[in-house]
Each structure stands twice: as C-alpha cells, then as structure tokens.
Short mmCIF file of C-alpha atoms in Angstrom, two decimals:
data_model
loop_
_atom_site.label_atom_id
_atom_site.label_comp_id
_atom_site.label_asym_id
_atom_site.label_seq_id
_atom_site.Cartn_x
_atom_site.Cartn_y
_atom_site.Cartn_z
CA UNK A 12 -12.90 -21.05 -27.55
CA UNK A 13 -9.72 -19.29 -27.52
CA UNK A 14 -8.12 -18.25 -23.82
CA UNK A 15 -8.87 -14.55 -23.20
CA UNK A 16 -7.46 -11.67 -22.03
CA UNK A 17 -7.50 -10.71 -18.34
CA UNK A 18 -10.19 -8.22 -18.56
CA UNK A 19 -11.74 -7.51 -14.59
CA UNK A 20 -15.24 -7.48 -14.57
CA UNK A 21 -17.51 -5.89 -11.40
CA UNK A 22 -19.46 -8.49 -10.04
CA UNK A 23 -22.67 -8.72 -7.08
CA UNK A 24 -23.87 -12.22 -6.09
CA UNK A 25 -26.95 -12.39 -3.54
CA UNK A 26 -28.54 -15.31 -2.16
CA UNK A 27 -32.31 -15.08 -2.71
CA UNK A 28 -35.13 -17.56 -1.98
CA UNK A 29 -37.98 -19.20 -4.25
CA UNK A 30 -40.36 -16.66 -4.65
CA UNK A 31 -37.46 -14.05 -5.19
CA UNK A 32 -36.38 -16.04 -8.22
CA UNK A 33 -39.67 -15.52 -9.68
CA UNK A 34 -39.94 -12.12 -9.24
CA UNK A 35 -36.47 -11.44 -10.77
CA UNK A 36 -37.35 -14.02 -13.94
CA UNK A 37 -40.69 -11.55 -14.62
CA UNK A 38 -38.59 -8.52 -14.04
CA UNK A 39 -35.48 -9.47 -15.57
CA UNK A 40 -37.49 -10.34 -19.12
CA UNK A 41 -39.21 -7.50 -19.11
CA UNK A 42 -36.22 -5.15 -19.31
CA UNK A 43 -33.12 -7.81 -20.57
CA UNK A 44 -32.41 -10.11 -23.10
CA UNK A 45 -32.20 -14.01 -22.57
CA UNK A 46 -28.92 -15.53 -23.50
CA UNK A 47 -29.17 -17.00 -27.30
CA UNK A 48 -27.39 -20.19 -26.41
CA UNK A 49 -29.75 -21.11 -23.39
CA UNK A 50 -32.31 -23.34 -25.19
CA UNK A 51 -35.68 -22.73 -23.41
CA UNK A 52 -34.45 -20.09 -21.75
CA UNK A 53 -31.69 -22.46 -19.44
CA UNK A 54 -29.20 -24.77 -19.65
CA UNK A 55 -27.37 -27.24 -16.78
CA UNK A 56 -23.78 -26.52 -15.91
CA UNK A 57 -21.34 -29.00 -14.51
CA UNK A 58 -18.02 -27.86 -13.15
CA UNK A 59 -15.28 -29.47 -11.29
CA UNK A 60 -13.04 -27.63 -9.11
CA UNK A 61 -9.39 -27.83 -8.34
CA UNK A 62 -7.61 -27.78 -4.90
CA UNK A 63 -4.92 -28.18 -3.04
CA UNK A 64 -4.52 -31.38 -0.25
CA UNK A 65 -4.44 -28.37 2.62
CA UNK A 66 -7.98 -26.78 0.70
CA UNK A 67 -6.03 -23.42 -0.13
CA UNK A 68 -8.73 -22.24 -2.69
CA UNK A 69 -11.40 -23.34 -0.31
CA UNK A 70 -9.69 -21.03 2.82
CA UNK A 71 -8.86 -18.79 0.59
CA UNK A 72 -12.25 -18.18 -0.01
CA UNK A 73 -13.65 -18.43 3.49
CA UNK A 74 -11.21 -16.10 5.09
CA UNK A 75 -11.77 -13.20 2.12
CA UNK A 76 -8.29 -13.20 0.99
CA UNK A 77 -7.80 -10.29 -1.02
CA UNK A 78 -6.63 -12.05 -4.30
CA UNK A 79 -7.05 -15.57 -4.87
CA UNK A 80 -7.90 -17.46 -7.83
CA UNK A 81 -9.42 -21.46 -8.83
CA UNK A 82 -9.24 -23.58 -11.42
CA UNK A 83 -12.24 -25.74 -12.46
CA UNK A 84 -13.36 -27.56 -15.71
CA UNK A 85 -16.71 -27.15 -17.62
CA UNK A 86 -19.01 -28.03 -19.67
CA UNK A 87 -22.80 -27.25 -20.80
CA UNK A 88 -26.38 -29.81 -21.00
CA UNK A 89 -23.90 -32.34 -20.18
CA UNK A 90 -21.79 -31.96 -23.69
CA UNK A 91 -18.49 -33.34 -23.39
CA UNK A 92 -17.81 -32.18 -27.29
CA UNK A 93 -17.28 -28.67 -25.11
CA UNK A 94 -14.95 -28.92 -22.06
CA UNK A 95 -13.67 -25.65 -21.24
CA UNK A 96 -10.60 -24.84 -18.62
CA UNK A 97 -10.95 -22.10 -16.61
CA UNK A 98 -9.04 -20.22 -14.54
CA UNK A 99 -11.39 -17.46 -12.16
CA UNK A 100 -9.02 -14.79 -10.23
CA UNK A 101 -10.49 -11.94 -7.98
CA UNK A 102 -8.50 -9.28 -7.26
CA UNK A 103 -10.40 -6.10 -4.84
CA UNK A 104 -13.62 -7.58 -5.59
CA UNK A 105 -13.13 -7.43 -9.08
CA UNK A 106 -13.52 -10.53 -11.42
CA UNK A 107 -11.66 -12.02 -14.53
CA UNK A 108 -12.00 -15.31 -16.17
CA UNK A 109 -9.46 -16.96 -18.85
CA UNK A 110 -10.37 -20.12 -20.22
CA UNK A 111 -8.90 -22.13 -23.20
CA UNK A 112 -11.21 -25.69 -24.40
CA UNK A 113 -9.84 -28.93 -24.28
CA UNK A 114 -10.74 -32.23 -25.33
CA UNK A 115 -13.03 -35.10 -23.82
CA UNK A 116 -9.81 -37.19 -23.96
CA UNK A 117 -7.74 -34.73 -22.80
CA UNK A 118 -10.12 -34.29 -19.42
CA UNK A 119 -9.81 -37.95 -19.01
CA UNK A 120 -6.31 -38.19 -19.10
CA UNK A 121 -6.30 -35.01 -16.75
CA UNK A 122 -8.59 -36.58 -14.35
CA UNK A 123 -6.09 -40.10 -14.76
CA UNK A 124 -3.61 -38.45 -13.44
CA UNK A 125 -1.63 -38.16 -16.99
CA UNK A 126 -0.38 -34.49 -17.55
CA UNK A 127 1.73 -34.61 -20.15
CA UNK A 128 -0.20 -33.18 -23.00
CA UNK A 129 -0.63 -30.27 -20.99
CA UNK A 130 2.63 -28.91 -22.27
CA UNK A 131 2.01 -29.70 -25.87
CA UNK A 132 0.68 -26.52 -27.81
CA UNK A 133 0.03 -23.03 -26.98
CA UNK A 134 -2.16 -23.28 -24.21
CA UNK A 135 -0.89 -21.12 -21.85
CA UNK A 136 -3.84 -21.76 -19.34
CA UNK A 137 -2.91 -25.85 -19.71
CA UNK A 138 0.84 -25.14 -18.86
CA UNK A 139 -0.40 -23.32 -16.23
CA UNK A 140 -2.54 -26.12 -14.02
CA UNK A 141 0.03 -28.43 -15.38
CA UNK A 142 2.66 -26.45 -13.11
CA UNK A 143 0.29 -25.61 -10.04
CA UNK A 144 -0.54 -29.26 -10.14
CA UNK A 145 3.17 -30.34 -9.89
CA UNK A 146 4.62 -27.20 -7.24
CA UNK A 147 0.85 -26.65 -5.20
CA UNK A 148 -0.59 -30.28 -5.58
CA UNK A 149 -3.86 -29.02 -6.82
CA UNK A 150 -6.25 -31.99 -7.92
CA UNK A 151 -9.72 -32.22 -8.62
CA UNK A 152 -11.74 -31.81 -5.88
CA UNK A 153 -15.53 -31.89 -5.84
CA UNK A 154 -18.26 -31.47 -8.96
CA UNK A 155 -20.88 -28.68 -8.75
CA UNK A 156 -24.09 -29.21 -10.95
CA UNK A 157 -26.69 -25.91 -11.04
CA UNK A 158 -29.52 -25.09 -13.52
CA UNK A 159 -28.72 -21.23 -14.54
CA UNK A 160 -31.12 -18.90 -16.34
CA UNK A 161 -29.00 -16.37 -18.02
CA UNK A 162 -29.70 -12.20 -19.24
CA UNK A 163 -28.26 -10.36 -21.32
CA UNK A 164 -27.87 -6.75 -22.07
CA UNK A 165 -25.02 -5.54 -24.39
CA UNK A 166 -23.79 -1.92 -23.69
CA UNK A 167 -21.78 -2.46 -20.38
CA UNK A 168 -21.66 -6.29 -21.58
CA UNK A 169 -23.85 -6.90 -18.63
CA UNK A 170 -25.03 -10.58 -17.75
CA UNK A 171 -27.41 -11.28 -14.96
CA UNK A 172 -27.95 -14.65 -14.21
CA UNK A 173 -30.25 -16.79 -11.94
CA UNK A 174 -28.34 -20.56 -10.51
CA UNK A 175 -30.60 -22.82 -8.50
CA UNK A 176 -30.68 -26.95 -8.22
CA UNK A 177 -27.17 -26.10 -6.59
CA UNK A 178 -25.86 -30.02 -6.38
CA UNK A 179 -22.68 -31.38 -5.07
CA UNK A 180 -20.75 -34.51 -5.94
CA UNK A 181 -19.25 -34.50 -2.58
CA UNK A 182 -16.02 -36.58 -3.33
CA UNK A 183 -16.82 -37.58 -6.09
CA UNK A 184 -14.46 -36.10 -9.43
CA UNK A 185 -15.62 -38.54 -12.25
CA UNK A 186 -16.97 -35.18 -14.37
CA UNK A 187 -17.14 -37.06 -17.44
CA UNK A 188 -19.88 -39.24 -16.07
CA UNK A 189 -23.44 -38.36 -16.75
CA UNK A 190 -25.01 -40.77 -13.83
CA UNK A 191 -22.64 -39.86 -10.90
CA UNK A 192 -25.14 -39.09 -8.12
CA UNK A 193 -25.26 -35.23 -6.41
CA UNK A 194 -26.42 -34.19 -3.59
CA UNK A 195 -28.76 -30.90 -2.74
CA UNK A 196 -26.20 -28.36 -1.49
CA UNK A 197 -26.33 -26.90 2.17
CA UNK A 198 -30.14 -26.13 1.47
CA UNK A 199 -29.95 -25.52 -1.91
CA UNK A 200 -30.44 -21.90 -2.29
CA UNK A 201 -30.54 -19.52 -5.43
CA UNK A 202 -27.86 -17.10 -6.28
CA UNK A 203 -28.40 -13.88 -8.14
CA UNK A 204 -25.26 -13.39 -10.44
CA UNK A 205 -24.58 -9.45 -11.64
CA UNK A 206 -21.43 -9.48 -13.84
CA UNK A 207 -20.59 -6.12 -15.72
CA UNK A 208 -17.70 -3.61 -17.50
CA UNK A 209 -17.54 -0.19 -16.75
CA UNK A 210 -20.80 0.56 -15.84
CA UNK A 211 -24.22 -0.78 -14.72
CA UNK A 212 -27.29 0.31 -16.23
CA UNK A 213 -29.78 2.07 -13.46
CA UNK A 214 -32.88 -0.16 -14.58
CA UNK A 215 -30.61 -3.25 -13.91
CA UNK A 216 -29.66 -2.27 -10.79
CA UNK A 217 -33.37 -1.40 -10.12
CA UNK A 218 -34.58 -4.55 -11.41
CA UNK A 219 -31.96 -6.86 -9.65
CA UNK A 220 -32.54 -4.77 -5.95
CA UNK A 221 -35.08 -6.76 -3.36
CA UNK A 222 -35.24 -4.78 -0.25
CA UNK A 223 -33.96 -6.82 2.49
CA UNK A 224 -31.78 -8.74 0.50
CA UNK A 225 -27.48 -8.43 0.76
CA UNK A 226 -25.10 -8.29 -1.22
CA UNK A 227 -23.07 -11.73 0.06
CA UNK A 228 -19.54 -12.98 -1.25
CA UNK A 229 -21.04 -16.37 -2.25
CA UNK A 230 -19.24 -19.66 -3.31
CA UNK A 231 -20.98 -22.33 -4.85
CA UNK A 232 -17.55 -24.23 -4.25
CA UNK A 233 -17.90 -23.63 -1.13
CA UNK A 234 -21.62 -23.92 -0.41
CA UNK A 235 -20.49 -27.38 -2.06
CA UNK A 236 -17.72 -28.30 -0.13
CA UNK A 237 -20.31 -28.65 3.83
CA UNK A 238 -19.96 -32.56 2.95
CA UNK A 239 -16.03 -32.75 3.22
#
C-alpha cells in the first residue's frame, strides 16, 4: 500500500442509535454496493492513536481547530501481515488521508521505543512521525477497536460506512496484542461515516438523511479518550 497523494475528501459523520443502524443497513443495500474486502459484509478495525504528553491532537479536536491532523496505526480482522501508518489532516472541514504499510516488526520496534528504521527508505510518512515524535513528543496513546460495515458507490468515489462496538483500550498501547482487554466507549454509540470527491449523489444523501438526526464533528479518539 503505497503512501498517497493529499487528495481532500468531503466528509459528514452523525451519531445515530440502534434502530437507526438498521434502517440505514436496509437502505444503504438497496441503493450501494458493499465493500469487496469486507467478508460477510464487515470486518473489525483496530487503530492506535498518537499524541502528544500535553494531548494536542486530543484539544485540537475538542476546541474545532481549523486544521489539525493525527497519526494512528492500523490494521484489519486483527491481521498484523497488514499494518498501515496513517496520517488523517482536516483542513475547512475537508478530509485527506496518506498512509504508507509497515511491518509487524517494524510496529514493535515503534511501539519499543526504537525509531531508527524510520529513516531507512522512502517513506516519507515514516520520516515524518519519526520527526514529530522527536520535536512534539507524540507517542502512542490509546487503541480504538469498532466493527464497521462499509458501502460503496464508484462515480464520486463515495464510501458510506456504519462503526459500532466502539471499544477503548484506555491506556493501554500494546496494538499488536490480540487479548488486550477494551472497554465499551462513553455509551458506545454508532457513527454514520459519508466520505466523498466532488460530488454526492442525491439518492445517497436521501438514503443517509434521518430526520432529527445532526450532522456532529465526531471523534472516535475522542469518544475514546472519557477514561484518561
């Protein structure tokens, strides 16, 4: 998985409840496709963000700063043969993601402390953390484990996706461990994901709107981040 470039994508996030979700899963596969690499429809998503001692992404977040960016590792179904980097910025509300993949052994040494093959190749997005780690102190922070049911539809590369199970590891940063225990997030709720281009198709929007529902600059980081 090769770093991109910064494209800026629009993106809506709403915080829904239960019955909501089913509603949008019968209305959202009637009119989108499901994502080809989420086997039965889903798949599990770890991440573990980076911040700084003082919490700079976390305030950042909280107090709307304008543009602001985090770091975080990933990986899928709890496959450590597929650890991507990734580095989110938002800029007016608008979104865009670079990532590069590195290796289980290279996440262990990064979560060790050991930074130095973080300069070796042409990963710019490795040089990077390996800077902000040195001059801003970033570290790993907290883990963030959702379920996420994922749609597709291809002109406007739109991607509508559903995240619920929302769990937190608190303090806990081992990412490369598949028993550390999470904990239900600040109640747990489900977030309604709208990521597109240029322009969103009228039936999505229709399809995505429930009346009474707004849109809501939502963190799971932060949703994450009520233990400490």
């Amino acid at each position: 998985m090769n770093q991109h470039t910064m494209k800026y994508r629009h993106e809506w996030k709403h915080e829904i409840n239960q019955a909501d979700l089913l509603t949008l899963r019968m209305r959202l596969s009637a009119v989108m496709q499901r994502d080809s690499h989420a086997a039965g429809g889903k798949y599990e998503v770890r991440s573990l963000y980076f911040d700084t001692l003082s919490d700079k992404a976390l305030r950042e977040k909280l107090d709307g700063v304008n543009r602001r960016e985090k770091f975080r590792l990933r990986l899928y179904n709890g496959d450590a043969s597929q650890i991507s980097l990734e580095k989110k910025t938002k800029v007016n509300g608008l979104c865009a993601k670079e990532r590069c993949s590195i290796s289980e052994e290279e996440a262990r040494l990064l979560l060790c402390g050991d930074l130095d093959w973080m300069l070796s190749g042409d990963r710019a997005l490795c040089r990077e953390l390996y800077h902000k780690m040195l001059l801003q102190g970033l570290r790993p922070k907290t883990i963030v484990d959702y379920t996420r049911e994922p749609f597709v539809f291809g002109p406007g590369n739109v991607r509508v996706t559903l995240d619920y199970n929302i769990r937190t590891g608190a303090f806990r940063t081992d990412f490369l461990n598949p028993d550390v225990i999470t904990l239900p997030a600040g109640g747990s709720p489900v977030i309604l994901e709208v990521k597109w281009d240029e322009f969103l198709p009228d039936f999505v929007r229709d399809a995505v709107t429930i009346p009474g529902r707004r849109m809501a600059a939502f963190s799971k980081y932060a949703q994450c981040r009520v233990y400490g």
